[in-house]
Amino acid sequence: MVSVTALSTLAMILYPVFAASIGLDHRQAGVFIGGTIHDVAQVVGAGYTISNETGDIATYVKLLRVAMLLPAVFAISFLYARSGGHGERARATLPLFLVGFAVLVLANSIGLLPPIVIGLANDVSRWCLVAAIAALGMKTSFKALFAVGWRPVGLMIAETLWIAALVLVSVKMII
């Protein structure tokens, strides 16, 4: 967790500068940031550092990645249960936060939520993001990061660079 937070914090600071230095427009920078940074709060921080448009796109892309967790986790859970994991009676289960996320997306998409509730939820979510960014900063310990050794840290750095390269190539070729 510490390495993910540390790398996301570095990406939040460095990726906007990198995106500008290689000439990404607001859309490309938004897709790059939303597609690469691990943490939602840091995606929001990095995107809005560039512009409102970049922040909106980065947040949207990241939330799409989060939304894809539901089918991915269900598929993995289903396959694990079918393979007989943890006894013969293993069942495919989903984490409740993913179910709640899907229910809220559906309720908002079909217009079940009144505008006042949506406005209140938007205000609360902004404050929660600010609190999350502050909490991540307070919980991040570079001492703990170095205590785990270089191999896990190297793996996380390699994974982060791989995702950045993959998304950057896709952004440059498609958008």
PDB file of C-alpha atoms in Angstrom:
ATOM      1  CA  MET A   1       0.000   0.000   0.000  1.00  0.00           C
ATOM      2  CA  VAL A   2       2.811   2.365   0.844  1.00  0.00           C
ATOM      3  CA  SER A   3       4.484   1.840  -2.537  1.00  0.00           C
ATOM      4  CA  VAL A   4       1.209   2.407  -4.424  1.00  0.00           C
ATOM      5  CA  THR A   5       0.573   5.600  -2.458  1.00  0.00           C
ATOM      6  CA  ALA A   6       4.137   6.823  -2.884  1.00  0.00           C
ATOM      7  CA  LEU A   7       4.153   6.139  -6.631  1.00  0.00           C
ATOM      8  CA  SER A   8       0.723   7.724  -7.067  1.00  0.00           C
ATOM      9  CA  THR A   9       1.892  10.785  -5.153  1.00  0.00           C
ATOM     10  CA  LEU A  10       4.973  11.093  -7.365  1.00  0.00           C
ATOM     11  CA  ALA A  11       2.818  10.570 -10.465  1.00  0.00           C
ATOM     12  CA  MET A  12       0.372  13.229  -9.262  1.00  0.00           C
ATOM     13  CA  ILE A  13       3.247  15.704  -9.195  1.00  0.00           C
ATOM     14  CA  LEU A  14       5.292  14.530 -12.203  1.00  0.00           C
ATOM     15  CA  TYR A  15       2.688  13.401 -14.768  1.00  0.00           C
ATOM     16  CA  PRO A  16       1.128  16.856 -15.335  1.00  0.00           C
ATOM     17  CA  VAL A  17       4.606  18.263 -15.985  1.00  0.00           C
ATOM     18  CA  PHE A  18       5.458  15.292 -18.219  1.00  0.00           C
ATOM     19  CA  ALA A  19       2.169  15.588 -20.157  1.00  0.00           C
ATOM     20  CA  ALA A  20       2.805  19.267 -20.830  1.00  0.00           C
ATOM     21  CA  SER A  21       6.445  18.694 -21.775  1.00  0.00           C
ATOM     22  CA  ILE A  22       5.582  16.157 -24.487  1.00  0.00           C
ATOM     23  CA  GLY A  23       2.734  18.274 -25.859  1.00  0.00           C
ATOM     24  CA  LEU A  24      -0.344  16.316 -24.825  1.00  0.00           C
ATOM     25  CA  ASP A  25      -3.538  18.328 -25.241  1.00  0.00           C
ATOM     26  CA  HIS A  26      -6.139  18.460 -22.456  1.00  0.00           C
ATOM     27  CA  ARG A  27      -7.992  15.357 -23.671  1.00  0.00           C
ATOM     28  CA  GLN A  28      -4.841  13.302 -24.138  1.00  0.00           C
ATOM     29  CA  ALA A  29      -3.467  14.403 -20.769  1.00  0.00           C
ATOM     30  CA  GLY A  30      -6.766  13.502 -19.102  1.00  0.00           C
ATOM     31  CA  VAL A  31      -6.781  10.009 -20.591  1.00  0.00           C
ATOM     32  CA  PHE A  32      -3.098   9.547 -19.736  1.00  0.00           C
ATOM     33  CA  ILE A  33      -3.513  10.648 -16.124  1.00  0.00           C
ATOM     34  CA  GLY A  34      -6.794   8.786 -15.579  1.00  0.00           C
ATOM     35  CA  GLY A  35      -5.405   5.660 -17.186  1.00  0.00           C
ATOM     36  CA  THR A  36      -2.139   5.530 -15.276  1.00  0.00           C
ATOM     37  CA  ILE A  37      -2.349   6.857 -11.730  1.00  0.00           C
ATOM     38  CA  HIS A  38      -3.381   4.199  -9.206  1.00  0.00           C
ATOM     39  CA  ASP A  39      -5.399   6.272  -6.734  1.00  0.00           C
ATOM     40  CA  VAL A  40      -8.624   8.176  -7.524  1.00  0.00           C
ATOM     41  CA  ALA A  41      -7.800  11.132  -5.278  1.00  0.00           C
ATOM     42  CA  GLN A  42      -4.416  11.588  -6.915  1.00  0.00           C
ATOM     43  CA  VAL A  43      -5.928  11.306 -10.400  1.00  0.00           C
ATOM     44  CA  VAL A  44      -8.270  14.145  -9.469  1.00  0.00           C
ATOM     45  CA  GLY A  45      -5.404  16.212  -8.059  1.00  0.00           C
ATOM     46  CA  ALA A  46      -3.162  15.678 -11.092  1.00  0.00           C
ATOM     47  CA  GLY A  47      -5.895  16.260 -13.660  1.00  0.00           C
ATOM     48  CA  TYR A  48      -7.200  19.501 -12.201  1.00  0.00           C
ATOM     49  CA  THR A  49      -3.630  20.751 -11.878  1.00  0.00           C
ATOM     50  CA  ILE A  50      -3.612  21.040 -15.672  1.00  0.00           C
ATOM     51  CA  SER A  51      -7.163  22.290 -16.320  1.00  0.00           C
ATOM     52  CA  ASN A  52     -10.822  21.691 -15.539  1.00  0.00           C
ATOM     53  CA  GLU A  53     -11.232  19.794 -18.825  1.00  0.00           C
ATOM     54  CA  THR A  54      -8.227  17.571 -18.099  1.00  0.00           C
ATOM     55  CA  GLY A  55      -9.454  16.978 -14.555  1.00  0.00           C
ATOM     56  CA  ASP A  56     -12.933  16.022 -15.766  1.00  0.00           C
ATOM     57  CA  ILE A  57     -11.556  13.610 -18.377  1.00  0.00           C
ATOM     58  CA  ALA A  58      -8.991  12.109 -15.995  1.00  0.00           C
ATOM     59  CA  THR A  59     -11.661  11.560 -13.344  1.00  0.00           C
ATOM     60  CA  TYR A  60     -14.027  10.003 -15.884  1.00  0.00           C
ATOM     61  CA  VAL A  61     -11.337   7.627 -17.199  1.00  0.00           C
ATOM     62  CA  LYS A  62     -10.345   6.603 -13.671  1.00  0.00           C
ATOM     63  CA  LEU A  63     -13.974   6.000 -12.706  1.00  0.00           C
ATOM     64  CA  LEU A  64     -14.367   3.829 -15.804  1.00  0.00           C
ATOM     65  CA  ARG A  65     -11.391   1.815 -14.579  1.00  0.00           C
ATOM     66  CA  VAL A  66     -13.058   1.532 -11.172  1.00  0.00           C
ATOM     67  CA  ALA A  67     -16.349   0.499 -12.798  1.00  0.00           C
ATOM     68  CA  MET A  68     -14.530  -2.292 -14.635  1.00  0.00           C
ATOM     69  CA  LEU A  69     -13.586  -3.740 -11.246  1.00  0.00           C
ATOM     70  CA  LEU A  70     -17.114  -5.104 -10.886  1.00  0.00           C
ATOM     71  CA  PRO A  71     -17.057  -7.442 -13.895  1.00  0.00           C
ATOM     72  CA  ALA A  72     -13.368  -8.281 -13.371  1.00  0.00           C
ATOM     73  CA  VAL A  73     -13.784  -9.177  -9.689  1.00  0.00           C
ATOM     74  CA  PHE A  74     -16.948 -11.148 -10.433  1.00  0.00           C
ATOM     75  CA  ALA A  75     -15.236 -13.111 -13.217  1.00  0.00           C
ATOM     76  CA  ILE A  76     -12.216 -13.901 -11.030  1.00  0.00           C
ATOM     77  CA  SER A  77     -14.466 -14.836  -8.106  1.00  0.00           C
ATOM     78  CA  PHE A  78     -16.605 -17.051 -10.347  1.00  0.00           C
ATOM     79  CA  LEU A  79     -13.562 -18.824 -11.798  1.00  0.00           C
ATOM     80  CA  TYR A  80     -12.061 -19.275  -8.343  1.00  0.00           C
ATOM     81  CA  ALA A  81     -15.304 -20.756  -6.999  1.00  0.00           C
ATOM     82  CA  ARG A  82     -15.573 -23.122  -9.976  1.00  0.00           C
ATOM     83  CA  SER A  83     -12.023 -24.332  -9.430  1.00  0.00           C
ATOM     84  CA  GLY A  84     -12.981 -25.470  -5.930  1.00  0.00           C
ATOM     85  CA  GLY A  85     -11.212 -22.747  -3.973  1.00  0.00           C
ATOM     86  CA  HIS A  86     -11.618 -22.968  -0.165  1.00  0.00           C
ATOM     87  CA  GLY A  87     -13.630 -26.170  -0.112  1.00  0.00           C
ATOM     88  CA  GLU A  88     -16.284 -27.735  -2.253  1.00  0.00           C
ATOM     89  CA  ARG A  89     -18.984 -25.193  -1.440  1.00  0.00           C
ATOM     90  CA  ALA A  90     -17.108 -22.066  -2.511  1.00  0.00           C
ATOM     91  CA  ARG A  91     -19.400 -19.385  -3.944  1.00  0.00           C
ATOM     92  CA  ALA A  92     -18.731 -16.427  -6.193  1.00  0.00           C
ATOM     93  CA  THR A  93     -19.079 -13.294  -4.063  1.00  0.00           C
ATOM     94  CA  LEU A  94     -18.636  -9.591  -4.716  1.00  0.00           C
ATOM     95  CA  PRO A  95     -17.381  -6.972  -2.261  1.00  0.00           C
ATOM     96  CA  LEU A  96     -20.258  -4.811  -1.016  1.00  0.00           C
ATOM     97  CA  PHE A  97     -18.567  -1.551  -2.039  1.00  0.00           C
ATOM     98  CA  LEU A  98     -18.640  -2.725  -5.668  1.00  0.00           C
ATOM     99  CA  VAL A  99     -22.303  -3.664  -5.418  1.00  0.00           C
ATOM    100  CA  GLY A 100     -23.071  -0.278  -3.823  1.00  0.00           C
ATOM    101  CA  PHE A 101     -21.127   1.515  -6.547  1.00  0.00           C
ATOM    102  CA  ALA A 102     -23.080  -0.319  -9.275  1.00  0.00           C
ATOM    103  CA  VAL A 103     -26.425   0.386  -7.578  1.00  0.00           C
ATOM    104  CA  LEU A 104     -25.657   4.109  -7.278  1.00  0.00           C
ATOM    105  CA  VAL A 105     -24.480   4.329 -10.890  1.00  0.00           C
ATOM    106  CA  LEU A 106     -27.657   2.610 -12.046  1.00  0.00           C
ATOM    107  CA  ALA A 107     -29.920   4.741  -9.825  1.00  0.00           C
ATOM    108  CA  ASN A 108     -28.327   7.955 -11.084  1.00  0.00           C
ATOM    109  CA  SER A 109     -28.289   6.793 -14.722  1.00  0.00           C
ATOM    110  CA  ILE A 110     -32.018   6.077 -14.814  1.00  0.00           C
ATOM    111  CA  GLY A 111     -32.900   9.298 -12.988  1.00  0.00           C
ATOM    112  CA  LEU A 112     -33.982   7.902  -9.611  1.00  0.00           C
ATOM    113  CA  LEU A 113     -31.915  10.407  -7.656  1.00  0.00           C
ATOM    114  CA  PRO A 114     -33.295  13.957  -7.307  1.00  0.00           C
ATOM    115  CA  PRO A 115     -30.986  16.845  -8.250  1.00  0.00           C
ATOM    116  CA  ILE A 116     -30.661  17.970  -4.628  1.00  0.00           C
ATOM    117  CA  VAL A 117     -29.327  14.535  -3.631  1.00  0.00           C
ATOM    118  CA  ILE A 118     -26.894  14.548  -6.568  1.00  0.00           C
ATOM    119  CA  GLY A 119     -25.682  18.041  -5.626  1.00  0.00           C
ATOM    120  CA  LEU A 120     -25.241  17.029  -1.992  1.00  0.00           C
ATOM    121  CA  ALA A 121     -23.415  13.843  -3.036  1.00  0.00           C
ATOM    122  CA  ASN A 122     -21.093  15.900  -5.278  1.00  0.00           C
ATOM    123  CA  ASP A 123     -20.283  18.284  -2.419  1.00  0.00           C
ATOM    124  CA  VAL A 124     -19.690  15.417   0.016  1.00  0.00           C
ATOM    125  CA  SER A 125     -17.526  13.582  -2.536  1.00  0.00           C
ATOM    126  CA  ARG A 126     -15.298  16.647  -3.005  1.00  0.00           C
ATOM    127  CA  TRP A 127     -14.747  16.883   0.756  1.00  0.00           C
ATOM    128  CA  CYS A 128     -14.095  13.141   0.927  1.00  0.00           C
ATOM    129  CA  LEU A 129     -11.481  13.449  -1.838  1.00  0.00           C
ATOM    130  CA  VAL A 130      -9.740  16.257   0.046  1.00  0.00           C
ATOM    131  CA  ALA A 131      -9.800  14.136   3.210  1.00  0.00           C
ATOM    132  CA  ALA A 132      -8.513  11.100   1.271  1.00  0.00           C
ATOM    133  CA  ILE A 133      -5.605  13.063  -0.185  1.00  0.00           C
ATOM    134  CA  ALA A 134      -4.718  14.392   3.272  1.00  0.00           C
ATOM    135  CA  ALA A 135      -5.024  10.926   4.834  1.00  0.00           C
ATOM    136  CA  LEU A 136      -2.820   9.369   2.174  1.00  0.00           C
ATOM    137  CA  GLY A 137      -0.201  12.016   2.767  1.00  0.00           C
ATOM    138  CA  MET A 138      -0.276  11.430   6.516  1.00  0.00           C
ATOM    139  CA  LYS A 139      -0.181   7.608   6.151  1.00  0.00           C
ATOM    140  CA  THR A 140       2.651   7.553   3.637  1.00  0.00           C
ATOM    141  CA  SER A 141       5.947   6.603   5.214  1.00  0.00           C
ATOM    142  CA  PHE A 142       8.971   6.451   2.963  1.00  0.00           C
ATOM    143  CA  LYS A 143      10.782   4.723   5.834  1.00  0.00           C
ATOM    144  CA  ALA A 144       8.221   1.869   5.651  1.00  0.00           C
ATOM    145  CA  LEU A 145       8.608   1.822   1.873  1.00  0.00           C
ATOM    146  CA  PHE A 146      12.353   1.320   2.104  1.00  0.00           C
ATOM    147  CA  ALA A 147      11.937  -1.251   4.892  1.00  0.00           C
ATOM    148  CA  VAL A 148      10.197  -3.739   2.542  1.00  0.00           C
ATOM    149  CA  GLY A 149      13.271  -3.997   0.351  1.00  0.00           C
ATOM    150  CA  TRP A 150      14.043  -3.167  -3.228  1.00  0.00           C
ATOM    151  CA  ARG A 151      12.333  -6.094  -4.999  1.00  0.00           C
ATOM    152  CA  PRO A 152       8.684  -5.197  -4.223  1.00  0.00           C
ATOM    153  CA  VAL A 153       9.446  -1.535  -4.802  1.00  0.00           C
ATOM    154  CA  GLY A 154      11.185  -2.366  -8.094  1.00  0.00           C
ATOM    155  CA  LEU A 155       8.208  -4.444  -9.190  1.00  0.00           C
ATOM    156  CA  MET A 156       5.804  -1.590  -8.430  1.00  0.00           C
ATOM    157  CA  ILE A 157       8.019   0.891 -10.289  1.00  0.00           C
ATOM    158  CA  ALA A 158       8.255  -1.446 -13.294  1.00  0.00           C
ATOM    159  CA  GLU A 159       4.471  -1.940 -13.283  1.00  0.00           C
ATOM    160  CA  THR A 160       3.880   1.800 -13.034  1.00  0.00           C
ATOM    161  CA  LEU A 161       6.258   2.530 -15.910  1.00  0.00           C
ATOM    162  CA  TRP A 162       4.693  -0.270 -18.015  1.00  0.00           C
ATOM    163  CA  ILE A 163       1.189   1.155 -17.527  1.00  0.00           C
ATOM    164  CA  ALA A 164       2.420   4.678 -18.282  1.00  0.00           C
ATOM    165  CA  ALA A 165       4.114   3.535 -21.491  1.00  0.00           C
ATOM    166  CA  LEU A 166       1.111   1.464 -22.598  1.00  0.00           C
ATOM    167  CA  VAL A 167      -1.383   4.275 -21.995  1.00  0.00           C
ATOM    168  CA  LEU A 168       0.911   6.897 -23.528  1.00  0.00           C
ATOM    169  CA  VAL A 169       1.360   4.872 -26.730  1.00  0.00           C
ATOM    170  CA  SER A 170      -2.406   4.320 -26.883  1.00  0.00           C
ATOM    171  CA  VAL A 171      -3.130   8.020 -26.320  1.00  0.00           C
ATOM    172  CA  LYS A 172      -0.672   9.100 -28.993  1.00  0.00           C
ATOM    173  CA  MET A 173      -1.977   6.555 -31.525  1.00  0.00           C
ATOM    174  CA  ILE A 174      -5.722   6.820 -30.918  1.00  0.00           C
ATOM    175  CA  ILE A 175      -6.613  10.257 -29.599  1.00  0.00           C
TER     176      ILE A 175
END
